[in-house]
Amino acid sequence: MGFRARILGAAAGGGLPQWNCGCQNCRLARDGAIPSLTQSSLAVTANGRDWAVLNASPDIRAQLTASRALAPTGLREVPIRSVLLTNGDVDHVAGLLTLREMQSFSLLATAGIHAVLNANPIFTALNPAVVTRAEVALDEPFALVPGLVATLFAVPGKVPLYLEGETVETQLIGEQTVGVRLEADGRTAFYIPGCAALTGDLAARLDGAEAVFFDGTLWTDDEMLRLGLGTKTGARMGHMSMSGPEGSITAFAGLNIAQKVYVHMNNTNPVLRPGSPERAEAEAAGWIIGADGLEITP
Ligand code: MLT
Ligand code: MN
Ligand code: ZN
């Protein structure tokens, strides 16, 4: 039992199907014609006994129930030692409220993301006597769980939707949107569920990794507009798309990464339909389309 990563939820905010959405994919998922997906989260371990959960999704209760490896090992004890946040978005923090039943763990995030949580008194539902909040500096490696070293680094993104002001910087580099480098047994994986652009620095950082879990929110930047489901492009939401000259398929094409896995996929994304030409194109470019419960060994 070495380094393992389990996708707890492969969908972006809303999930598949989303409660109020009647788009093609959500209808297919509701009918059982394509797999349903819960919202954005990854669990990692280096020994099979001590786990970290990366992002606490609103679906965490169902995700833990579906994961035997994360089942309780005692009367009020699960093998989750830490919960690490990559941003303050609702789909990544709302699940913290589910984790309030006196389970001890370390809640890890940048100072900037902790400030967002600290400004909201509802998160005091996590009793400070059992949940330790620890600030993690960018670019400084730390022990995430036994045998697994993590490093946070800034990626282009934006502040959470509920903190957007009049003007929004969508390619902000700082503490509000981070990626995670994970290293165990001399092997390296990255978790980057939200990213507005693959900069040269970021590409160099990822090159040579055993596995990368990457932002797969949209296939095309204007997908939600064209489907009549919203007014925002992917770029406006702080997400680079999969397809096109600016997309992640092209941006990753020259990189040497053994396993490239899309996560945080919006329910409108056509790759979520097995047999779609878009899925075939992504897979032909070497991408794995993430799914709930999928385990990757970096
Ligand atoms: C995102 O990934 O863009 C956000 O989770 C959107 C949201 O807050 O609903
Ligand atoms: Mn999201
Ligand atoms: Zn939908």
Short mmCIF file of C-alpha atoms and ligand atoms in Angstrom, two decimals:
data_model
loop_
_atom_site.label_atom_id
_atom_site.label_comp_id
_atom_site.label_asym_id
_atom_site.label_seq_id
_atom_site.Cartn_x
_atom_site.Cartn_y
_atom_site.Cartn_z
CA MET A 1 0.00 0.00 0.00
CA GLY A 2 1.97 3.02 -1.19
CA PHE A 3 1.10 6.35 -2.68
CA ARG A 4 -2.55 6.40 -3.82
CA ALA A 5 -4.96 9.12 -4.88
CA ARG A 6 -8.70 8.49 -4.92
CA ILE A 7 -11.06 10.85 -6.70
CA LEU A 8 -13.87 11.42 -4.22
CA GLY A 9 -15.72 13.74 -6.61
CA ALA A 10 -14.84 14.50 -10.23
CA ALA A 11 -17.47 17.18 -10.94
CA ALA A 12 -17.22 20.94 -10.55
CA GLY A 13 -19.63 22.90 -8.36
CA GLY A 14 -23.20 21.71 -8.87
CA GLY A 15 -22.25 18.09 -9.57
CA LEU A 16 -23.81 15.85 -12.19
CA PRO A 17 -26.77 16.03 -12.22
CA GLN A 18 -27.02 19.52 -10.71
CA TRP A 19 -30.20 19.85 -8.64
CA ASN A 20 -31.84 22.50 -10.82
CA CYS A 21 -30.34 21.73 -14.23
CA GLY A 22 -32.14 20.28 -17.20
CA CYS A 23 -29.22 20.26 -19.63
CA GLN A 24 -28.52 17.18 -21.76
CA ASN A 25 -25.85 15.75 -19.45
CA CYS A 26 -27.88 16.33 -16.29
CA ARG A 27 -30.92 14.64 -17.89
CA LEU A 28 -28.79 11.67 -18.99
CA ALA A 29 -27.29 11.34 -15.52
CA ARG A 30 -30.70 11.59 -13.87
CA ASP A 31 -31.87 8.76 -16.16
CA GLY A 32 -28.83 6.64 -15.30
CA ALA A 33 -27.61 6.75 -18.92
CA ILE A 34 -24.25 8.30 -17.93
CA PRO A 35 -22.50 8.12 -14.54
CA SER A 36 -23.41 10.74 -11.95
CA LEU A 37 -20.55 12.67 -10.38
CA THR A 38 -20.22 14.34 -7.01
CA GLN A 39 -18.41 17.62 -6.41
CA SER A 40 -14.70 18.32 -6.44
CA SER A 41 -12.49 16.43 -3.99
CA LEU A 42 -9.45 14.12 -3.93
CA ALA A 43 -8.18 11.86 -1.12
CA VAL A 44 -4.50 10.89 -0.88
CA THR A 45 -2.44 8.52 1.22
CA ALA A 46 1.13 7.23 1.30
CA ASN A 47 0.46 4.19 3.50
CA GLY A 48 -3.24 3.29 3.12
CA ARG A 49 -3.88 4.17 6.78
CA ASP A 50 -3.51 7.93 7.02
CA TRP A 51 -5.44 10.01 4.51
CA ALA A 52 -5.69 13.66 3.56
CA VAL A 53 -8.78 15.07 1.89
CA LEU A 54 -8.06 17.81 -0.62
CA ASN A 55 -11.09 20.14 -0.66
CA ALA A 56 -14.21 19.53 1.43
CA SER A 57 -17.07 19.22 -1.04
CA PRO A 58 -20.74 19.68 -0.18
CA ASP A 59 -21.03 15.96 -1.11
CA ILE A 60 -18.41 14.77 1.38
CA ARG A 61 -20.88 12.75 3.43
CA ALA A 62 -21.84 10.59 0.43
CA GLN A 63 -18.22 10.47 -0.77
CA LEU A 64 -16.97 9.08 2.54
CA THR A 65 -19.82 6.59 2.74
CA ALA A 66 -18.81 5.31 -0.72
CA SER A 67 -15.11 4.97 0.22
CA ARG A 68 -14.33 1.86 2.29
CA ALA A 69 -10.77 3.03 2.90
CA LEU A 70 -12.11 6.13 4.66
CA ALA A 71 -14.70 4.34 6.80
CA PRO A 72 -14.59 4.78 10.59
CA THR A 73 -11.88 2.78 12.34
CA GLY A 74 -13.26 3.51 15.81
CA LEU A 75 -16.34 4.83 17.54
CA ARG A 76 -15.72 8.44 16.44
CA GLU A 77 -12.62 8.09 14.33
CA VAL A 78 -11.95 8.06 10.60
CA PRO A 79 -8.48 7.75 9.02
CA ILE A 80 -8.57 11.39 7.82
CA ARG A 81 -5.66 13.26 9.41
CA SER A 82 -5.86 16.48 7.41
CA VAL A 83 -8.10 18.49 5.15
CA LEU A 84 -6.35 20.82 2.72
CA LEU A 85 -8.10 23.59 0.77
CA THR A 86 -7.03 24.92 -2.64
CA ASN A 87 -9.42 27.88 -2.62
CA GLY A 88 -12.38 29.24 -0.67
CA ASP A 89 -15.06 28.37 -3.23
CA VAL A 90 -18.35 26.97 -1.96
CA ASP A 91 -17.74 23.61 -3.68
CA HIS A 92 -14.44 23.27 -1.77
CA VAL A 93 -15.38 24.49 1.72
CA ALA A 94 -19.08 23.75 2.32
CA GLY A 95 -18.24 20.15 3.28
CA LEU A 96 -16.33 21.44 6.32
CA LEU A 97 -19.72 21.90 7.96
CA THR A 98 -20.34 18.15 7.59
CA LEU A 99 -17.01 17.40 9.31
CA ARG A 100 -18.12 19.06 12.56
CA GLU A 101 -18.96 15.95 14.62
CA MET A 102 -15.91 16.03 16.93
CA GLN A 103 -13.51 14.39 14.48
CA SER A 104 -9.99 15.62 15.01
CA PHE A 105 -7.99 16.71 11.97
CA SER A 106 -5.71 19.53 10.79
CA LEU A 107 -7.34 22.09 8.54
CA LEU A 108 -4.62 23.32 6.21
CA ALA A 109 -4.72 26.27 3.80
CA THR A 110 -2.89 29.46 2.95
CA ALA A 111 -3.27 32.42 5.31
CA GLY A 112 -5.44 34.06 2.65
CA ILE A 113 -7.90 31.16 2.51
CA HIS A 114 -7.93 30.84 6.32
CA ALA A 115 -8.82 34.53 6.51
CA VAL A 116 -11.90 33.83 4.39
CA LEU A 117 -12.98 31.00 6.75
CA ASN A 118 -12.14 33.04 9.85
CA ALA A 119 -14.36 35.87 8.59
CA ASN A 120 -17.33 33.50 8.57
CA PRO A 121 -18.51 32.44 12.05
CA ILE A 122 -20.41 29.41 10.76
CA PHE A 123 -17.07 27.59 10.46
CA THR A 124 -16.62 27.77 14.24
CA ALA A 125 -18.89 24.70 14.04
CA LEU A 126 -15.51 23.00 13.69
CA ASN A 127 -14.62 22.89 17.38
CA PRO A 128 -11.12 24.39 17.78
CA ALA A 129 -10.47 21.87 20.56
CA VAL A 130 -10.41 19.07 17.97
CA VAL A 131 -9.80 20.78 14.61
CA THR A 132 -6.46 22.55 14.38
CA ARG A 133 -6.24 25.30 11.77
CA ALA A 134 -2.75 25.66 10.36
CA GLU A 135 -1.54 28.21 7.83
CA VAL A 136 0.68 26.90 5.06
CA ALA A 137 3.12 29.22 3.30
CA LEU A 138 3.42 29.02 -0.48
CA ASP A 139 6.39 27.08 -1.83
CA GLU A 140 7.32 25.58 1.55
CA PRO A 141 7.09 21.77 1.74
CA PHE A 142 5.25 20.31 4.74
CA ALA A 143 4.19 16.85 5.97
CA LEU A 144 0.56 16.41 4.86
CA VAL A 145 0.15 12.89 6.25
CA PRO A 146 2.84 10.38 7.27
CA GLY A 147 5.09 9.68 4.28
CA LEU A 148 3.57 12.35 2.07
CA VAL A 149 5.12 15.78 1.58
CA ALA A 150 2.98 18.53 0.06
CA THR A 151 3.83 21.97 -1.29
CA LEU A 152 1.32 24.68 -2.16
CA PHE A 153 2.02 27.05 -5.04
CA ALA A 154 0.03 29.90 -6.57
CA VAL A 155 -1.76 29.32 -9.87
CA PRO A 156 -3.69 31.94 -11.89
CA GLY A 157 -7.23 32.23 -10.55
CA LYS A 158 -9.58 34.55 -8.72
CA VAL A 159 -11.20 35.13 -5.35
CA PRO A 160 -14.36 33.11 -4.52
CA LEU A 161 -17.52 34.21 -6.33
CA TYR A 162 -19.07 35.46 -3.06
CA LEU A 163 -16.10 37.80 -2.52
CA GLU A 164 -16.00 39.29 -6.00
CA GLY A 165 -16.14 43.09 -5.99
CA GLU A 166 -16.92 45.51 -8.81
CA THR A 167 -13.86 44.49 -10.79
CA VAL A 168 -12.46 40.99 -10.80
CA GLU A 169 -8.91 39.97 -11.56
CA THR A 170 -9.38 36.53 -13.17
CA GLN A 171 -5.68 35.66 -13.44
CA LEU A 172 -4.68 36.70 -9.95
CA ILE A 173 -1.53 34.98 -8.68
CA GLY A 174 -1.50 34.71 -4.90
CA GLU A 175 -2.94 32.85 -1.95
CA GLN A 176 -6.56 32.60 -3.14
CA THR A 177 -6.07 29.82 -5.72
CA VAL A 178 -3.33 27.26 -5.26
CA GLY A 179 -2.14 23.98 -6.68
CA VAL A 180 -0.69 21.17 -4.59
CA ARG A 181 2.48 19.21 -5.25
CA LEU A 182 2.40 15.80 -3.58
CA GLU A 183 5.47 13.63 -3.15
CA ALA A 184 5.77 10.14 -1.65
CA ASP A 185 8.09 7.21 -2.35
CA GLY A 186 10.08 9.51 -4.67
CA ARG A 187 7.04 9.92 -6.91
CA THR A 188 5.26 13.18 -7.65
CA ALA A 189 1.63 14.08 -8.30
CA PHE A 190 -0.11 17.44 -8.64
CA TYR A 191 -3.67 18.47 -7.79
CA ILE A 192 -4.88 21.64 -9.54
CA PRO A 193 -8.69 21.71 -9.71
CA GLY A 194 -8.89 25.39 -10.66
CA CYS A 195 -6.46 27.14 -13.00
CA ALA A 196 -6.98 30.09 -15.35
CA ALA A 197 -3.85 29.56 -17.47
CA LEU A 198 -0.89 27.21 -17.83
CA THR A 199 1.97 29.67 -17.47
CA GLY A 200 5.50 28.72 -18.50
CA ASP A 201 6.50 28.42 -14.85
CA LEU A 202 3.60 26.10 -14.12
CA ALA A 203 4.29 23.93 -17.17
CA ALA A 204 7.94 23.56 -16.10
CA ARG A 205 6.83 22.63 -12.59
CA LEU A 206 4.50 19.87 -13.86
CA ASP A 207 6.84 18.42 -16.49
CA GLY A 208 8.05 14.95 -15.51
CA ALA A 209 5.38 14.27 -12.88
CA GLU A 210 3.90 10.80 -12.45
CA ALA A 211 0.35 12.19 -12.25
CA VAL A 212 -1.48 15.50 -12.64
CA PHE A 213 -5.12 16.05 -11.67
CA PHE A 214 -6.13 19.18 -13.56
CA ASP A 215 -8.99 21.65 -14.02
CA GLY A 216 -11.42 20.17 -16.55
CA THR A 217 -14.30 22.58 -15.93
CA LEU A 218 -15.31 23.30 -19.53
CA TRP A 219 -14.65 21.95 -23.01
CA THR A 220 -15.06 25.37 -24.66
CA ASP A 221 -14.83 28.77 -23.04
CA ASP A 222 -18.37 29.85 -24.06
CA GLU A 223 -20.03 26.47 -23.42
CA MET A 224 -22.44 27.70 -20.76
CA LEU A 225 -23.47 30.73 -22.81
CA ARG A 226 -24.15 28.64 -25.90
CA LEU A 227 -26.28 26.20 -23.90
CA GLY A 228 -28.28 29.11 -22.46
CA LEU A 229 -27.15 28.20 -18.95
CA GLY A 230 -25.34 31.32 -17.89
CA THR A 231 -23.67 34.55 -18.87
CA LYS A 232 -20.10 33.72 -17.93
CA THR A 233 -17.22 32.32 -19.91
CA GLY A 234 -14.72 29.92 -18.40
CA ALA A 235 -12.12 32.69 -18.48
CA ARG A 236 -14.42 34.92 -16.42
CA MET A 237 -14.80 32.08 -13.90
CA GLY A 238 -11.03 31.60 -13.63
CA HIS A 239 -10.88 28.32 -15.56
CA MET A 240 -8.99 27.47 -18.73
CA SER A 241 -10.93 25.19 -21.09
CA MET A 242 -9.87 21.81 -22.46
CA SER A 243 -10.15 22.52 -26.20
CA GLY A 244 -8.84 25.18 -28.57
CA PRO A 245 -5.45 26.83 -29.06
CA GLU A 246 -5.51 28.26 -25.52
CA GLY A 247 -6.86 25.05 -24.00
CA SER A 248 -5.26 22.56 -21.64
CA ILE A 249 -5.07 19.72 -24.20
CA THR A 250 -2.78 21.88 -26.36
CA ALA A 251 -0.94 23.40 -23.40
CA PHE A 252 -0.02 19.98 -21.97
CA ALA A 253 0.84 18.38 -25.32
CA GLY A 254 4.61 18.84 -25.00
CA LEU A 255 4.86 17.83 -21.34
CA ASN A 256 6.06 14.47 -20.10
CA ILE A 257 3.41 13.45 -17.57
CA ALA A 258 2.64 9.76 -17.09
CA GLN A 259 -1.01 10.16 -16.04
CA LYS A 260 -3.04 13.30 -16.87
CA VAL A 261 -6.45 13.25 -15.23
CA TYR A 262 -9.27 15.76 -15.63
CA VAL A 263 -11.22 16.66 -12.49
CA HIS A 264 -13.57 19.53 -11.50
CA MET A 265 -15.63 18.98 -14.67
CA ASN A 266 -18.76 21.07 -15.08
CA ASN A 267 -21.96 19.17 -15.85
CA THR A 268 -22.14 20.83 -19.30
CA ASN A 269 -18.82 19.32 -20.41
CA PRO A 270 -19.34 16.96 -23.39
CA VAL A 271 -16.45 14.70 -22.27
CA LEU A 272 -18.82 13.44 -19.58
CA ARG A 273 -20.74 11.58 -22.31
CA PRO A 274 -18.97 8.31 -23.11
CA GLY A 275 -18.74 8.03 -26.88
CA SER A 276 -18.76 11.77 -27.54
CA PRO A 277 -16.20 13.05 -30.08
CA GLU A 278 -14.89 15.46 -27.46
CA ARG A 279 -14.15 12.64 -25.03
CA ALA A 280 -12.43 10.69 -27.81
CA GLU A 281 -10.28 13.74 -28.60
CA ALA A 282 -9.25 14.21 -24.96
CA GLU A 283 -8.47 10.52 -24.54
CA ALA A 284 -6.50 10.43 -27.80
CA ALA A 285 -4.37 13.24 -26.33
CA GLY A 286 -3.60 11.00 -23.36
CA TRP A 287 -6.10 12.36 -20.84
CA ILE A 288 -8.04 10.23 -18.37
CA ILE A 289 -11.55 11.55 -17.72
CA GLY A 290 -11.89 11.46 -13.94
CA ALA A 291 -14.74 9.60 -12.27
CA ASP A 292 -15.90 9.22 -8.68
CA GLY A 293 -14.04 6.41 -6.94
CA LEU A 294 -11.28 6.26 -9.57
CA GLU A 295 -7.94 5.50 -7.92
CA ILE A 296 -4.65 6.53 -9.46
CA THR A 297 -1.29 5.22 -8.30
CA PRO A 298 1.26 7.91 -9.16
C1 MLT B 1 -15.69 27.69 -9.65
O1 MLT B 1 -15.01 26.67 -9.65
O2 MLT B 1 -15.62 28.51 -10.58
C2 MLT B 1 -16.56 27.97 -8.48
O3 MLT B 1 -16.64 26.85 -7.66
C3 MLT B 1 -17.89 28.46 -8.91
C4 MLT B 1 -18.82 28.63 -7.75
O4 MLT B 1 -18.44 29.19 -6.72
O5 MLT B 1 -19.97 28.20 -7.86
MN MN B 2 -15.47 25.06 -8.38
ZN ZN B 3 -26.67 20.38 -16.35
#
